[in-house]
């Protein structure tokens, strides 16, 4: 029962992510048309790759959402792992985020960014900082959503004061954990 509850929430958030990704492609053309024209030879293939992989993972997502009772358990576990992997790997596109030296792996020809090394573009030095940061932020956000939902469910019959104390205790424990982690690294 708990799994089905979180499955519905994941399905809704995944759907919202797909919809916002579709809108993002239009935003590149409308809001940042000059940037889209200049960086099109790089951004175009990267966005196409993301769209291709998203459509490739859709069957696994359908099995994950609707196929639990229709496929063997090992196959359902495999589809769950594929959805997790596809969601994790979709966080690409930080090639322009180089603060010290600028973007890497391209040359400028006729006012356009033209790729000259796709490995440098995809595996730019900033990727190794931003990718783990994004993963950790998403896992922490997910953990707090699960904890808050659990606290809300547990305190469904509680007074507002009890719910406030439960939430305060959760935040205080997280702060204490962060401080102890900070002290351990010094």
mmCIF file of C-alpha atoms in Angstrom, residues 82-185:
data_model
loop_
_atom_site.group_PDB
_atom_site.id
_atom_site.type_symbol
_atom_site.label_atom_id
_atom_site.label_comp_id
_atom_site.label_asym_id
_atom_site.label_seq_id
_atom_site.Cartn_x
_atom_site.Cartn_y
_atom_site.Cartn_z
ATOM 1 C CA UNK A 82 16.083 1.337 -15.644
ATOM 2 C CA UNK A 83 13.760 4.184 -14.635
ATOM 3 C CA UNK A 84 16.132 5.164 -11.815
ATOM 4 C CA UNK A 85 19.146 5.043 -14.134
ATOM 5 C CA UNK A 86 17.411 6.988 -16.900
ATOM 6 C CA UNK A 87 16.229 9.649 -14.463
ATOM 7 C CA UNK A 88 19.718 9.957 -13.020
ATOM 8 C CA UNK A 89 21.471 10.204 -16.371
ATOM 9 C CA UNK A 90 19.094 12.828 -17.731
ATOM 10 C CA UNK A 91 20.920 15.533 -15.778
ATOM 11 C CA UNK A 92 23.331 16.655 -18.459
ATOM 12 C CA UNK A 93 23.979 19.944 -20.146
ATOM 13 C CA UNK A 94 26.379 21.841 -17.937
ATOM 14 C CA UNK A 95 28.927 22.493 -20.656
ATOM 15 C CA UNK A 96 28.405 26.273 -20.424
ATOM 16 C CA UNK A 97 28.879 26.417 -16.664
ATOM 17 C CA UNK A 98 32.674 26.753 -16.613
ATOM 18 C CA UNK A 99 33.330 29.795 -14.441
ATOM 19 C CA UNK A 100 37.112 29.907 -14.661
ATOM 20 C CA UNK A 101 37.862 29.222 -18.331
ATOM 21 C CA UNK A 102 34.483 29.248 -20.051
ATOM 22 C CA UNK A 103 32.841 26.377 -21.923
ATOM 23 C CA UNK A 104 35.119 23.708 -23.384
ATOM 24 C CA UNK A 105 35.130 21.539 -26.503
ATOM 25 C CA UNK A 106 34.028 24.069 -29.119
ATOM 26 C CA UNK A 107 35.303 26.666 -31.541
ATOM 27 C CA UNK A 108 33.528 29.759 -32.839
ATOM 28 C CA UNK A 109 32.877 29.747 -36.585
ATOM 29 C CA UNK A 110 30.773 32.487 -38.197
ATOM 30 C CA UNK A 111 29.395 33.524 -34.811
ATOM 31 C CA UNK A 112 28.252 30.001 -33.861
ATOM 32 C CA UNK A 113 29.597 27.584 -31.265
ATOM 33 C CA UNK A 114 30.703 24.530 -33.233
ATOM 34 C CA UNK A 115 31.765 21.381 -31.385
ATOM 35 C CA UNK A 116 35.305 20.179 -31.921
ATOM 36 C CA UNK A 117 35.519 17.669 -29.050
ATOM 37 C CA UNK A 118 32.301 16.010 -27.851
ATOM 38 C CA UNK A 119 34.071 14.234 -24.987
ATOM 39 C CA UNK A 120 35.186 17.592 -23.560
ATOM 40 C CA UNK A 121 31.671 18.965 -23.966
ATOM 41 C CA UNK A 122 29.948 16.023 -22.300
ATOM 42 C CA UNK A 123 32.561 15.348 -19.625
ATOM 43 C CA UNK A 124 33.574 18.923 -18.886
ATOM 44 C CA UNK A 125 35.397 19.469 -15.576
ATOM 45 C CA UNK A 126 32.345 21.134 -14.067
ATOM 46 C CA UNK A 127 30.311 17.925 -14.559
ATOM 47 C CA UNK A 128 32.198 16.204 -11.746
ATOM 48 C CA UNK A 129 31.084 18.924 -9.320
ATOM 49 C CA UNK A 130 27.554 19.682 -10.529
ATOM 50 C CA UNK A 131 26.358 16.118 -11.171
ATOM 51 C CA UNK A 132 27.001 14.790 -7.625
ATOM 52 C CA UNK A 133 25.630 18.053 -6.237
ATOM 53 C CA UNK A 134 22.395 17.607 -8.220
ATOM 54 C CA UNK A 135 22.056 13.962 -7.175
ATOM 55 C CA UNK A 136 22.637 14.723 -3.513
ATOM 56 C CA UNK A 137 20.201 17.645 -3.606
ATOM 57 C CA UNK A 138 17.500 15.504 -5.228
ATOM 58 C CA UNK A 139 18.008 12.633 -2.759
ATOM 59 C CA UNK A 140 17.889 14.987 0.232
ATOM 60 C CA UNK A 141 14.784 16.719 -1.124
ATOM 61 C CA UNK A 142 13.122 13.349 -1.685
ATOM 62 C CA UNK A 143 14.061 12.196 1.809
ATOM 63 C CA UNK A 144 12.565 15.312 3.372
ATOM 64 C CA UNK A 145 9.369 14.897 1.330
ATOM 65 C CA UNK A 146 9.066 11.299 2.520
ATOM 66 C CA UNK A 147 9.781 12.332 6.136
ATOM 67 C CA UNK A 148 7.296 15.203 5.986
ATOM 68 C CA UNK A 149 4.599 12.981 4.493
ATOM 69 C CA UNK A 150 5.261 10.361 7.153
ATOM 70 C CA UNK A 151 5.116 12.973 9.906
ATOM 71 C CA UNK A 152 1.927 14.418 8.448
ATOM 72 C CA UNK A 153 0.344 10.965 8.270
ATOM 73 C CA UNK A 154 1.423 10.138 11.800
ATOM 74 C CA UNK A 155 0.137 13.443 13.146
ATOM 75 C CA UNK A 156 -3.130 13.327 11.179
ATOM 76 C CA UNK A 157 -5.060 13.231 14.418
ATOM 77 C CA UNK A 158 -2.592 15.349 16.374
ATOM 78 C CA UNK A 159 -2.972 18.932 17.388
ATOM 79 C CA UNK A 160 -1.141 21.652 15.495
ATOM 80 C CA UNK A 161 1.259 21.994 18.432
ATOM 81 C CA UNK A 162 2.245 18.304 18.234
ATOM 82 C CA UNK A 163 2.763 18.534 14.466
ATOM 83 C CA UNK A 164 4.946 21.613 14.960
ATOM 84 C CA UNK A 165 7.063 19.762 17.559
ATOM 85 C CA UNK A 166 7.432 16.757 15.241
ATOM 86 C CA UNK A 167 8.568 18.969 12.349
ATOM 87 C CA UNK A 168 10.922 20.938 14.609
ATOM 88 C CA UNK A 169 12.455 17.702 15.894
ATOM 89 C CA UNK A 170 13.048 16.498 12.318
ATOM 90 C CA UNK A 171 14.788 19.741 11.333
ATOM 91 C CA UNK A 172 16.810 19.836 14.577
ATOM 92 C CA UNK A 173 18.046 16.275 14.013
ATOM 93 C CA UNK A 174 19.060 17.147 10.465
ATOM 94 C CA UNK A 175 20.939 20.230 11.670
ATOM 95 C CA UNK A 176 22.678 18.207 14.371
ATOM 96 C CA UNK A 177 23.661 15.620 11.765
ATOM 97 C CA UNK A 178 25.013 18.313 9.452
ATOM 98 C CA UNK A 179 27.012 19.894 12.267
ATOM 99 C CA UNK A 180 28.445 16.567 13.375
ATOM 100 C CA UNK A 181 29.407 15.784 9.761
ATOM 101 C CA UNK A 182 31.085 19.194 9.534
ATOM 102 C CA UNK A 183 32.994 18.625 12.770
ATOM 103 C CA UNK A 184 34.116 15.153 11.706
ATOM 104 C CA UNK A 185 35.724 16.538 8.539
#
